[in-house]
mmCIF file of C-alpha atoms and ligand atoms in Angstrom:
data_model
loop_
_atom_site.group_PDB
_atom_site.id
_atom_site.type_symbol
_atom_site.label_atom_id
_atom_site.label_comp_id
_atom_site.label_asym_id
_atom_site.label_seq_id
_atom_site.Cartn_x
_atom_site.Cartn_y
_atom_site.Cartn_z
ATOM 1 C CA UNK A 1 27.452 -10.663 1.077
ATOM 2 C CA UNK A 2 29.961 -8.145 2.361
ATOM 3 C CA UNK A 3 30.253 -5.129 4.647
ATOM 4 C CA UNK A 4 27.535 -2.720 5.704
ATOM 5 C CA UNK A 5 26.217 -4.947 8.447
ATOM 6 C CA UNK A 6 24.465 -3.429 11.363
ATOM 7 C CA UNK A 7 23.222 -4.726 14.685
ATOM 8 C CA UNK A 8 19.690 -3.578 15.155
ATOM 9 C CA UNK A 9 16.820 -4.201 17.525
ATOM 10 C CA UNK A 10 13.737 -6.275 16.727
ATOM 11 C CA UNK A 11 10.327 -4.786 17.295
ATOM 12 C CA UNK A 12 8.129 -6.791 19.562
ATOM 13 C CA UNK A 13 4.739 -8.468 19.499
ATOM 14 C CA UNK A 14 3.446 -5.636 21.649
ATOM 15 C CA UNK A 15 3.431 -3.575 18.511
ATOM 16 C CA UNK A 16 0.530 -5.565 17.083
ATOM 17 C CA UNK A 17 -2.242 -3.095 17.239
ATOM 18 C CA UNK A 18 -5.671 -3.316 18.772
ATOM 19 C CA UNK A 19 -7.845 -2.544 15.749
ATOM 20 C CA UNK A 20 -8.596 -6.192 14.993
ATOM 21 C CA UNK A 21 -7.698 -5.863 11.336
ATOM 22 C CA UNK A 22 -4.031 -6.707 11.507
ATOM 23 C CA UNK A 23 -2.941 -8.655 8.485
ATOM 24 C CA UNK A 24 0.563 -9.294 9.609
ATOM 25 C CA UNK A 25 1.687 -10.565 12.997
ATOM 26 C CA UNK A 26 5.027 -9.731 14.551
ATOM 27 C CA UNK A 27 7.165 -12.706 15.542
ATOM 28 C CA UNK A 28 7.843 -13.124 19.236
ATOM 29 C CA UNK A 29 11.192 -14.312 20.430
ATOM 30 C CA UNK A 30 11.668 -18.052 20.826
ATOM 31 C CA UNK A 31 11.056 -18.142 24.555
ATOM 32 C CA UNK A 32 7.745 -16.382 23.995
ATOM 33 C CA UNK A 33 8.802 -13.178 25.741
ATOM 34 C CA UNK A 34 8.535 -9.869 23.973
ATOM 35 C CA UNK A 35 11.896 -8.638 25.156
ATOM 36 C CA UNK A 36 13.937 -6.988 22.429
ATOM 37 C CA UNK A 37 16.605 -9.084 20.809
ATOM 38 C CA UNK A 38 19.202 -8.272 18.230
ATOM 39 C CA UNK A 39 19.542 -9.590 14.733
ATOM 40 C CA UNK A 40 21.968 -8.908 11.973
ATOM 41 C CA UNK A 41 20.717 -6.849 9.068
ATOM 42 C CA UNK A 42 22.326 -6.911 5.708
ATOM 43 C CA UNK A 43 21.452 -4.215 3.216
ATOM 44 C CA UNK A 44 23.725 -5.455 0.502
ATOM 45 C CA UNK A 45 21.970 -6.574 -2.641
ATOM 46 C CA UNK A 46 24.397 -9.207 -3.813
ATOM 47 C CA UNK A 47 22.827 -12.356 -5.164
ATOM 48 C CA UNK A 48 19.492 -13.016 -3.470
ATOM 49 C CA UNK A 49 17.582 -10.560 -1.345
ATOM 50 C CA UNK A 50 17.423 -11.506 2.315
ATOM 51 C CA UNK A 51 14.659 -10.610 4.726
ATOM 52 C CA UNK A 52 15.855 -7.872 7.098
ATOM 53 C CA UNK A 53 14.564 -6.468 10.386
ATOM 54 C CA UNK A 54 13.818 -2.980 11.613
ATOM 55 C CA UNK A 55 16.252 -0.441 10.134
ATOM 56 C CA UNK A 56 18.248 2.063 12.180
ATOM 57 C CA UNK A 57 16.672 5.413 13.137
ATOM 58 C CA UNK A 58 16.433 8.269 10.661
ATOM 59 C CA UNK A 59 17.698 11.505 12.204
ATOM 60 C CA UNK A 60 16.835 15.162 11.793
ATOM 61 C CA UNK A 61 13.015 14.990 11.494
ATOM 62 C CA UNK A 62 9.975 15.640 13.585
ATOM 63 C CA UNK A 63 6.218 15.099 13.283
ATOM 64 C CA UNK A 64 3.953 18.109 12.961
ATOM 65 C CA UNK A 65 0.311 17.074 13.417
ATOM 66 C CA UNK A 66 -1.942 19.059 11.090
ATOM 67 C CA UNK A 67 -5.366 17.362 11.156
ATOM 68 C CA UNK A 68 -6.574 15.592 14.294
ATOM 69 C CA UNK A 69 -9.546 13.556 15.471
ATOM 70 C CA UNK A 70 -9.764 11.136 12.596
ATOM 71 C CA UNK A 71 -11.188 7.684 13.266
ATOM 72 C CA UNK A 72 -9.746 4.927 11.051
ATOM 73 C CA UNK A 73 -8.790 7.084 8.080
ATOM 74 C CA UNK A 74 -7.537 5.099 5.038
ATOM 75 C CA UNK A 75 -6.700 7.294 2.071
ATOM 76 C CA UNK A 76 -5.834 10.933 1.399
ATOM 77 C CA UNK A 77 -5.564 13.100 -1.675
ATOM 78 C CA UNK A 78 -4.639 16.766 -2.017
ATOM 79 C CA UNK A 79 -6.993 18.915 -4.089
ATOM 80 C CA UNK A 80 -5.640 21.703 -6.336
ATOM 81 C CA UNK A 81 -6.867 24.349 -3.845
ATOM 82 C CA UNK A 82 -4.745 22.855 -0.994
ATOM 83 C CA UNK A 83 -7.664 21.130 0.737
ATOM 84 C CA UNK A 84 -7.642 17.339 1.116
ATOM 85 C CA UNK A 85 -10.038 14.533 0.443
ATOM 86 C CA UNK A 86 -9.781 11.962 3.221
ATOM 87 C CA UNK A 87 -11.570 8.574 3.356
ATOM 88 C CA UNK A 88 -12.753 6.912 6.531
ATOM 89 C CA UNK A 89 -12.831 3.122 6.410
ATOM 90 C CA UNK A 90 -16.373 3.261 7.862
ATOM 91 C CA UNK A 91 -17.616 4.855 4.638
ATOM 92 C CA UNK A 92 -17.395 8.603 4.759
ATOM 93 C CA UNK A 93 -15.413 10.940 2.548
ATOM 94 C CA UNK A 94 -14.313 14.241 4.091
ATOM 95 C CA UNK A 95 -13.025 17.418 2.543
ATOM 96 C CA UNK A 96 -10.671 18.960 5.045
ATOM 97 C CA UNK A 97 -8.901 22.301 4.956
ATOM 98 C CA UNK A 98 -5.485 21.738 6.554
ATOM 99 C CA UNK A 99 -5.142 25.476 7.273
ATOM 100 C CA UNK A 100 -8.396 26.026 9.149
ATOM 101 C CA UNK A 101 -9.328 22.475 10.132
ATOM 102 C CA UNK A 102 -12.749 22.904 8.515
ATOM 103 C CA UNK A 103 -14.199 19.565 7.463
ATOM 104 C CA UNK A 104 -17.193 18.839 5.276
ATOM 105 C CA UNK A 105 -18.684 15.440 4.493
ATOM 106 C CA UNK A 106 -18.963 14.784 0.789
ATOM 107 C CA UNK A 107 -22.291 13.348 -0.310
ATOM 108 C CA UNK A 108 -23.202 11.218 -3.306
ATOM 109 C CA UNK A 109 -21.011 8.219 -2.515
ATOM 110 C CA UNK A 110 -21.876 4.695 -3.706
ATOM 111 C CA UNK A 111 -22.966 2.079 -1.240
ATOM 112 C CA UNK A 112 -20.020 0.920 0.909
ATOM 113 C CA UNK A 113 -19.761 -2.277 2.912
ATOM 114 C CA UNK A 114 -17.564 -1.821 5.990
ATOM 115 C CA UNK A 115 -16.323 -5.309 6.810
ATOM 116 C CA UNK A 116 -13.099 -6.150 8.599
ATOM 117 C CA UNK A 117 -10.218 -4.538 6.705
ATOM 118 C CA UNK A 118 -12.598 -3.329 3.983
ATOM 119 C CA UNK A 119 -14.754 -0.245 3.606
ATOM 120 C CA UNK A 120 -14.152 3.079 1.881
ATOM 121 C CA UNK A 121 -10.432 2.913 1.029
ATOM 122 C CA UNK A 122 -8.420 4.838 -1.495
ATOM 123 C CA UNK A 123 -9.222 8.196 -3.103
ATOM 124 C CA UNK A 124 -7.527 9.624 -6.159
ATOM 125 C CA UNK A 125 -8.107 12.402 -8.692
ATOM 126 C CA UNK A 126 -8.263 11.968 -12.435
ATOM 127 C CA UNK A 127 -5.100 13.510 -13.951
ATOM 128 C CA UNK A 128 -7.388 16.099 -15.611
ATOM 129 C CA UNK A 129 -9.445 16.684 -12.471
ATOM 130 C CA UNK A 130 -9.276 20.474 -12.984
ATOM 131 C CA UNK A 131 -11.220 19.987 -16.212
ATOM 132 C CA UNK A 132 -13.521 17.048 -15.455
ATOM 133 C CA UNK A 133 -13.853 16.876 -11.656
ATOM 134 C CA UNK A 134 -13.632 13.068 -11.529
ATOM 135 C CA UNK A 135 -12.817 11.561 -8.134
ATOM 136 C CA UNK A 136 -11.940 7.848 -8.053
ATOM 137 C CA UNK A 137 -12.630 5.722 -5.022
ATOM 138 C CA UNK A 138 -12.000 2.103 -4.082
ATOM 139 C CA UNK A 139 -14.475 0.515 -1.714
ATOM 140 C CA UNK A 140 -15.757 -2.861 -0.507
ATOM 141 C CA UNK A 141 -19.188 -4.068 -1.562
ATOM 142 C CA UNK A 142 -21.092 -7.228 -0.695
ATOM 143 C CA UNK A 143 -21.508 -9.080 2.607
ATOM 144 C CA UNK A 144 -19.660 -11.537 4.875
ATOM 145 C CA UNK A 145 -20.267 -14.435 2.531
ATOM 146 C CA UNK A 146 -19.222 -12.676 -0.669
ATOM 147 C CA UNK A 147 -17.490 -9.331 -1.158
ATOM 148 C CA UNK A 148 -14.829 -7.526 -3.161
ATOM 149 C CA UNK A 149 -13.202 -4.165 -3.778
ATOM 150 C CA UNK A 150 -14.648 -2.135 -6.640
ATOM 151 C CA UNK A 151 -13.536 1.046 -8.382
ATOM 152 C CA UNK A 152 -16.042 3.904 -8.489
ATOM 153 C CA UNK A 153 -15.951 7.465 -9.683
ATOM 154 C CA UNK A 154 -18.079 10.578 -9.348
ATOM 155 C CA UNK A 155 -17.755 14.194 -10.412
ATOM 156 C CA UNK A 156 -17.046 16.549 -7.508
ATOM 157 C CA UNK A 157 -19.389 19.519 -7.732
ATOM 158 C CA UNK A 158 -19.343 21.575 -4.585
ATOM 159 C CA UNK A 159 -19.477 19.040 -1.797
ATOM 160 C CA UNK A 160 -21.338 16.346 -3.751
ATOM 161 C CA UNK A 161 -20.234 13.570 -6.049
ATOM 162 C CA UNK A 162 -22.466 13.627 -9.119
ATOM 163 C CA UNK A 163 -23.155 10.717 -11.409
ATOM 164 C CA UNK A 164 -21.325 8.303 -9.123
ATOM 165 C CA UNK A 165 -20.917 4.877 -10.663
ATOM 166 C CA UNK A 166 -19.025 1.682 -9.997
ATOM 167 C CA UNK A 167 -16.856 1.384 -13.118
ATOM 168 C CA UNK A 168 -14.907 -1.801 -12.324
ATOM 169 C CA UNK A 169 -16.045 -4.939 -10.474
ATOM 170 C CA UNK A 170 -13.611 -7.851 -10.074
ATOM 171 C CA UNK A 171 -14.579 -11.356 -11.154
ATOM 172 C CA UNK A 172 -14.706 -12.929 -7.717
ATOM 173 C CA UNK A 173 -16.656 -12.673 -4.500
ATOM 174 C CA UNK A 174 -14.591 -13.858 -1.598
ATOM 175 C CA UNK A 175 -15.879 -14.443 1.932
ATOM 176 C CA UNK A 176 -14.671 -12.685 5.054
ATOM 177 C CA UNK A 177 -13.110 -9.362 5.849
ATOM 178 C CA UNK A 178 -9.462 -9.680 4.784
ATOM 179 C CA UNK A 179 -7.080 -8.451 2.082
ATOM 180 C CA UNK A 180 -8.897 -5.843 -0.050
ATOM 181 C CA UNK A 181 -5.889 -4.353 -1.806
ATOM 182 C CA UNK A 182 -7.346 -1.102 -3.161
ATOM 183 C CA UNK A 183 -4.500 1.321 -3.741
ATOM 184 C CA UNK A 184 -4.807 3.461 -6.847
ATOM 185 C CA UNK A 185 -1.932 4.883 -8.900
ATOM 186 C CA UNK A 186 -2.339 6.937 -12.081
ATOM 187 C CA UNK A 187 0.209 6.462 -14.867
ATOM 188 C CA UNK A 188 1.317 9.152 -17.340
ATOM 189 C CA UNK A 189 -0.679 7.521 -20.186
ATOM 190 C CA UNK A 190 -3.955 8.243 -18.400
ATOM 191 C CA UNK A 191 -4.503 4.662 -17.196
ATOM 192 C CA UNK A 192 -4.515 3.662 -13.544
ATOM 193 C CA UNK A 193 -3.308 0.744 -11.469
ATOM 194 C CA UNK A 194 -5.563 -0.750 -8.796
ATOM 195 C CA UNK A 195 -4.395 -3.445 -6.395
ATOM 196 C CA UNK A 196 -6.477 -6.455 -5.323
ATOM 197 C CA UNK A 197 -5.559 -8.796 -2.432
ATOM 198 C CA UNK A 198 -5.495 -12.592 -2.247
ATOM 199 C CA UNK A 199 -8.843 -12.786 -0.556
ATOM 200 C CA UNK A 200 -7.671 -13.798 2.926
ATOM 201 C CA UNK A 201 -5.769 -16.362 4.917
ATOM 202 C CA UNK A 202 -6.586 -20.097 4.940
ATOM 203 C CA UNK A 203 -9.094 -21.527 5.618
ATOM 204 C CA UNK A 204 -10.781 -18.745 3.668
ATOM 205 C CA UNK A 205 -11.950 -20.468 0.515
ATOM 206 C CA UNK A 206 -14.003 -20.199 -2.643
ATOM 207 C CA UNK A 207 -15.418 -23.330 -4.280
ATOM 208 C CA UNK A 208 -13.371 -25.584 -2.001
ATOM 209 C CA UNK A 209 -10.001 -23.918 -2.771
ATOM 210 C CA UNK A 210 -8.170 -21.523 -0.500
ATOM 211 C CA UNK A 211 -8.550 -18.019 -1.955
ATOM 212 C CA UNK A 212 -4.750 -17.683 -1.735
ATOM 213 C CA UNK A 213 -4.313 -20.286 -4.472
ATOM 214 C CA UNK A 214 -6.228 -18.239 -7.051
ATOM 215 C CA UNK A 215 -3.403 -15.703 -7.020
ATOM 216 C CA UNK A 216 -1.421 -17.658 -9.604
ATOM 217 C CA UNK A 217 -4.537 -18.298 -11.739
ATOM 218 C CA UNK A 218 -4.803 -15.968 -14.722
ATOM 219 C CA UNK A 219 -8.591 -16.329 -14.839
ATOM 220 C CA UNK A 220 -8.971 -14.709 -11.408
ATOM 221 C CA UNK A 221 -8.509 -11.117 -10.321
ATOM 222 C CA UNK A 222 -7.443 -12.241 -6.800
ATOM 223 C CA UNK A 223 -3.917 -11.166 -5.880
ATOM 224 C CA UNK A 224 -3.333 -9.031 -8.929
ATOM 225 C CA UNK A 225 -2.351 -5.511 -9.851
ATOM 226 C CA UNK A 226 -4.858 -4.318 -12.455
ATOM 227 C CA UNK A 227 -4.420 -1.660 -15.137
ATOM 228 C CA UNK A 228 -7.613 0.062 -16.192
ATOM 229 C CA UNK A 229 -8.505 3.037 -18.356
ATOM 230 C CA UNK A 230 -10.357 6.086 -16.989
ATOM 231 C CA UNK A 231 -13.661 4.298 -17.614
ATOM 232 C CA UNK A 232 -12.626 1.163 -15.719
ATOM 233 C CA UNK A 233 -11.997 -0.947 -18.839
ATOM 234 C CA UNK A 234 -8.835 -2.948 -19.606
ATOM 235 C CA UNK A 235 -6.668 -1.123 -22.143
ATOM 236 C CA UNK A 236 -5.850 -3.092 -25.319
ATOM 237 C CA UNK A 237 -2.119 -2.936 -24.606
ATOM 238 C CA UNK A 238 -2.342 -4.743 -21.274
ATOM 239 C CA UNK A 239 0.110 -7.632 -21.081
ATOM 240 C CA UNK A 240 -2.358 -10.531 -21.082
ATOM 241 C CA UNK A 241 -4.925 -9.234 -23.561
ATOM 242 C CA UNK A 242 -5.649 -12.011 -26.014
ATOM 243 C CA UNK A 243 -4.142 -14.735 -23.839
ATOM 244 C CA UNK A 244 -6.711 -17.540 -23.564
ATOM 245 C CA UNK A 245 -8.174 -17.824 -20.097
ATOM 246 C CA UNK A 246 -6.443 -14.651 -18.750
ATOM 247 C CA UNK A 247 -8.299 -11.621 -17.432
ATOM 248 C CA UNK A 248 -7.412 -8.682 -19.672
ATOM 249 C CA UNK A 249 -7.235 -6.231 -16.758
ATOM 250 C CA UNK A 250 -4.211 -8.031 -15.154
ATOM 251 C CA UNK A 251 -1.007 -5.978 -15.180
ATOM 252 C CA UNK A 252 1.045 -8.085 -12.720
ATOM 253 C CA UNK A 253 0.306 -11.169 -10.605
ATOM 254 C CA UNK A 254 1.498 -13.023 -7.530
ATOM 255 C CA UNK A 255 0.608 -10.424 -4.865
ATOM 256 C CA UNK A 256 -0.740 -11.130 -1.392
ATOM 257 C CA UNK A 257 -2.025 -7.634 -0.550
ATOM 258 C CA UNK A 258 -0.567 -4.481 -2.018
ATOM 259 C CA UNK A 259 -1.268 -1.514 0.274
ATOM 260 C CA UNK A 260 1.064 1.095 -1.242
ATOM 261 C CA UNK A 261 1.850 2.163 -4.798
ATOM 262 C CA UNK A 262 4.180 4.919 -5.999
ATOM 263 C CA UNK A 263 5.828 6.006 -9.233
ATOM 264 C CA UNK A 264 9.133 7.817 -9.457
ATOM 265 C CA UNK A 265 8.493 10.701 -11.876
ATOM 266 C CA UNK A 266 12.186 10.925 -12.801
ATOM 267 C CA UNK A 267 12.950 7.277 -13.573
ATOM 268 C CA UNK A 268 9.386 6.220 -14.298
ATOM 269 C CA UNK A 269 9.790 3.180 -12.039
ATOM 270 C CA UNK A 270 6.732 1.921 -10.230
ATOM 271 C CA UNK A 271 6.966 0.481 -6.734
ATOM 272 C CA UNK A 272 4.495 -1.409 -4.560
ATOM 273 C CA UNK A 273 4.594 -2.638 -0.981
ATOM 274 C CA UNK A 274 2.684 -5.695 0.121
ATOM 275 C CA UNK A 275 1.954 -7.711 3.207
ATOM 276 C CA UNK A 276 3.356 -11.139 3.850
ATOM 277 C CA UNK A 277 1.590 -13.226 6.525
ATOM 278 C CA UNK A 278 4.007 -13.992 9.333
ATOM 279 C CA UNK A 279 7.112 -12.256 8.051
ATOM 280 C CA UNK A 280 8.101 -11.564 4.482
ATOM 281 C CA UNK A 281 6.554 -8.191 3.799
ATOM 282 C CA UNK A 282 7.906 -6.836 0.491
ATOM 283 C CA UNK A 283 8.669 -3.843 -1.608
ATOM 284 C CA UNK A 284 8.643 -4.674 -5.282
ATOM 285 C CA UNK A 285 9.726 -2.922 -8.450
ATOM 286 C CA UNK A 286 6.641 -3.362 -10.605
ATOM 287 C CA UNK A 287 7.017 -4.217 -14.291
ATOM 288 C CA UNK A 288 4.273 -5.057 -16.721
ATOM 289 C CA UNK A 289 3.350 -8.725 -17.074
ATOM 290 C CA UNK A 290 5.554 -10.023 -14.254
ATOM 291 C CA UNK A 291 4.832 -12.560 -11.500
ATOM 292 C CA UNK A 292 5.774 -11.555 -7.973
ATOM 293 C CA UNK A 293 5.589 -15.044 -6.556
ATOM 294 C CA UNK A 294 2.876 -15.245 -3.897
ATOM 295 C CA UNK A 295 2.254 -17.854 -2.509
ATOM 296 C CA UNK A 296 4.875 -20.004 -4.272
ATOM 297 C CA UNK A 297 7.934 -17.902 -3.425
ATOM 298 C CA UNK A 298 7.971 -15.886 -0.194
ATOM 299 C CA UNK A 299 9.893 -15.300 3.037
ATOM 300 C CA UNK A 300 6.564 -15.433 4.843
ATOM 301 C CA UNK A 301 5.388 -18.180 7.110
ATOM 302 C CA UNK A 302 1.927 -19.274 8.197
ATOM 303 C CA UNK A 303 0.712 -17.457 11.303
ATOM 304 C CA UNK A 304 0.865 -20.814 13.091
ATOM 305 C CA UNK A 305 4.560 -21.117 12.224
ATOM 306 C CA UNK A 306 5.112 -23.605 9.350
ATOM 307 C CA UNK A 307 6.618 -22.538 6.045
ATOM 308 C CA UNK A 308 4.217 -21.648 3.310
ATOM 309 C CA UNK A 309 6.721 -22.801 0.701
ATOM 310 C CA UNK A 310 10.362 -23.889 0.702
ATOM 311 C CA UNK A 311 11.148 -21.286 -1.906
ATOM 312 C CA UNK A 312 12.008 -17.635 -1.362
ATOM 313 C CA UNK A 313 12.862 -17.259 -5.048
ATOM 314 C CA UNK A 314 11.826 -19.125 -8.198
ATOM 315 C CA UNK A 315 12.699 -18.880 -11.881
ATOM 316 C CA UNK A 316 10.162 -16.796 -13.759
ATOM 317 C CA UNK A 317 9.131 -14.932 -10.644
ATOM 318 C CA UNK A 318 10.457 -11.567 -9.493
ATOM 319 C CA UNK A 319 12.327 -11.308 -6.201
ATOM 320 C CA UNK A 320 11.377 -8.401 -3.934
ATOM 321 C CA UNK A 321 13.576 -5.350 -3.837
ATOM 322 C CA UNK A 322 13.229 -5.432 -0.051
ATOM 323 C CA UNK A 323 11.814 -8.116 2.278
ATOM 324 C CA UNK A 324 11.123 -7.530 5.967
ATOM 325 C CA UNK A 325 10.782 -9.992 8.859
ATOM 326 C CA UNK A 326 9.217 -9.259 11.263
ATOM 327 C CA UNK A 327 6.440 -7.475 9.408
ATOM 328 C CA UNK A 328 5.928 -3.789 9.484
ATOM 329 C CA UNK A 329 2.602 -4.499 7.670
ATOM 330 C CA UNK A 330 3.283 -1.815 5.068
ATOM 331 C CA UNK A 331 0.617 0.674 4.045
ATOM 332 C CA UNK A 332 1.107 3.828 1.965
ATOM 333 C CA UNK A 333 4.100 4.446 -0.257
ATOM 334 C CA UNK A 334 5.576 7.606 -1.685
ATOM 335 C CA UNK A 335 8.607 8.838 -3.552
ATOM 336 C CA UNK A 336 10.012 11.986 -1.986
ATOM 337 C CA UNK A 337 10.085 14.659 -4.700
ATOM 338 C CA UNK A 338 10.271 17.813 -2.546
ATOM 339 C CA UNK A 339 13.091 20.242 -1.674
ATOM 340 C CA UNK A 340 12.526 20.483 2.084
ATOM 341 C CA UNK A 341 14.566 17.369 2.910
ATOM 342 C CA UNK A 342 17.251 17.401 0.244
ATOM 343 C CA UNK A 343 18.840 14.070 1.270
ATOM 344 C CA UNK A 344 15.509 12.324 0.719
ATOM 345 C CA UNK A 345 15.127 13.228 -2.920
ATOM 346 C CA UNK A 346 14.182 10.194 -5.008
ATOM 347 C CA UNK A 347 13.909 7.902 -1.975
ATOM 348 C CA UNK A 348 10.972 5.619 -1.184
ATOM 349 C CA UNK A 349 8.916 6.036 2.040
ATOM 350 C CA UNK A 350 6.817 3.101 3.192
ATOM 351 C CA UNK A 351 4.344 3.345 6.064
ATOM 352 C CA UNK A 352 3.922 0.538 8.580
ATOM 353 C CA UNK A 353 0.771 -0.482 10.494
ATOM 354 C CA UNK A 354 2.266 -3.049 12.887
ATOM 355 C CA UNK A 355 5.647 -1.377 12.583
ATOM 356 C CA UNK A 356 4.153 1.994 13.521
ATOM 357 C CA UNK A 357 6.844 3.601 11.437
ATOM 358 C CA UNK A 358 7.766 5.108 8.110
ATOM 359 C CA UNK A 359 10.740 3.410 6.462
ATOM 360 C CA UNK A 360 12.995 5.271 4.116
ATOM 361 C CA UNK A 361 14.550 3.169 1.374
ATOM 362 C CA UNK A 362 17.517 5.031 0.037
ATOM 363 C CA UNK A 363 17.637 4.406 -3.721
ATOM 364 C CA UNK A 364 20.316 5.387 -6.174
ATOM 365 C CA UNK A 365 19.401 6.665 -9.603
ATOM 366 C CA UNK A 366 19.367 3.141 -10.977
ATOM 367 C CA UNK A 367 16.865 1.996 -8.377
ATOM 368 C CA UNK A 368 19.437 0.022 -6.324
ATOM 369 C CA UNK A 369 18.808 -0.066 -2.578
ATOM 370 C CA UNK A 370 21.680 1.744 -0.810
ATOM 371 C CA UNK A 371 20.290 1.490 2.726
ATOM 372 C CA UNK A 372 17.275 1.880 4.955
ATOM 373 C CA UNK A 373 16.260 3.899 7.976
ATOM 374 C CA UNK A 374 13.006 4.223 9.900
ATOM 375 C CA UNK A 375 11.027 6.924 11.617
ATOM 376 C CA UNK A 376 9.172 5.674 14.697
ATOM 377 C CA UNK A 377 5.731 7.304 14.547
ATOM 378 C CA UNK A 378 4.361 5.444 17.636
ATOM 379 C CA UNK A 379 1.004 4.897 15.855
ATOM 380 C CA UNK A 380 -0.133 2.660 12.957
ATOM 381 C CA UNK A 381 0.721 4.378 9.702
ATOM 382 C CA UNK A 382 -1.988 3.945 7.045
ATOM 383 C CA UNK A 383 -0.859 6.229 4.262
ATOM 384 C CA UNK A 384 2.156 8.240 3.160
ATOM 385 C CA UNK A 385 1.963 10.904 0.459
ATOM 386 C CA UNK A 386 4.005 13.671 -1.004
ATOM 387 C CA UNK A 387 2.427 17.063 -0.184
ATOM 388 C CA UNK A 388 2.269 19.967 -2.616
ATOM 389 C CA UNK A 389 4.269 21.980 -0.017
ATOM 390 C CA UNK A 390 7.331 19.759 -0.502
ATOM 391 C CA UNK A 391 6.875 17.821 2.764
ATOM 392 C CA UNK A 392 6.080 14.184 3.332
ATOM 393 C CA UNK A 393 2.574 13.719 4.761
ATOM 394 C CA UNK A 394 1.665 10.763 6.968
ATOM 395 C CA UNK A 395 -1.743 9.423 7.985
ATOM 396 C CA UNK A 396 -1.907 7.730 11.417
ATOM 397 C CA UNK A 397 -4.581 5.492 12.875
ATOM 398 C CA UNK A 398 -5.408 4.798 16.505
ATOM 399 C CA UNK A 399 -7.127 6.751 19.264
ATOM 400 C CA UNK A 400 -5.315 9.908 18.084
ATOM 401 C CA UNK A 401 -5.939 9.350 14.358
ATOM 402 C CA UNK A 402 -4.353 12.215 12.487
ATOM 403 C CA UNK A 403 -2.610 13.518 9.432
ATOM 404 C CA UNK A 404 0.839 14.980 10.012
ATOM 405 C CA UNK A 405 3.678 16.266 7.979
ATOM 406 C CA UNK A 406 7.333 15.415 8.549
ATOM 407 C CA UNK A 407 9.430 18.555 8.973
ATOM 408 C CA UNK A 408 13.102 19.097 9.772
ATOM 409 C CA UNK A 409 13.927 18.824 13.471
HETATM 410 CA CA1 LIG B 501 6.792 -11.597 -3.789
#
């Protein structure tokens, strides 16, 4: 390791939010106080990645709130006419006009179970939405004893989803209200990626085994990134098709809970962020068929303190591009592709729930991390998207739940 070291401030346990669905707890200092302390951060990617703390402040930006009075929003998607589809975790889908503030509730949704971190989650348009009107949703179904995230779609006609159907159901039912995954990302070949979490923290179990330990099992959809066609079926060129005992929908494995997915349209690289438990949140460069390590290799610790594993890296498993301790609890991920903030072009932007920030990961054209900064949003950040206007759009939770865009200062 060499050079480029900075002294930066830790965020504190006070940042853990009050919504009761926090999947990632901030570490307190050793004496139990929440007073800020300093740590060294290294951004140099020699040898093994190290877990780093809160990056230095990004300069030259400000938040412009556009849509206010949202209660626990989860996902957002721009429509071709400039309006937005916005999901509420509690189960409603709104069409909102950012210009006038007009909001209309969309009807025709499938049954949604709002439980803990689960409910109505991501929303995404079919790449040929202008022709076919298909809206894709991820949502929780089931009950406290057994539930999962499913993929559904319906055709948006006026303010109603017609012919709504669940088109993919995973092969597990896990208990409790944690770790639903649920981000959607379309790929240029017309298939989509959908994330699924590890089912929850111990002692959450299925058939006498912690749900976490199904993540490395190829016959389980827990803790996987799936690749599905537009009808919710596994494409024949998925990496584990034909492998005995492996689910054909699996694209990558070894994930705890992916809450952000983005693809760089220039390089074609796919990125995901995911939650660790106590420390060890990650950004990963996603490549077909690879194993991202959870829970065998991680910087994360149990919430009670002990190590989950001695290994932060293992042969045959992919190291994260970035690891963060303490946790920002990442949610929402975007590549900046606009012209309004020229320095940001091609960089990754990762929202943070516990971190209450948006972190910029400065990437070079080869995908190497050059540095990081953060924008303190002072509210839990649930989603980050590129807007058609060339600005970065951010969805914030909390009492003042809103959607804002980031504009030059
Ligand atoms: Ca990992």
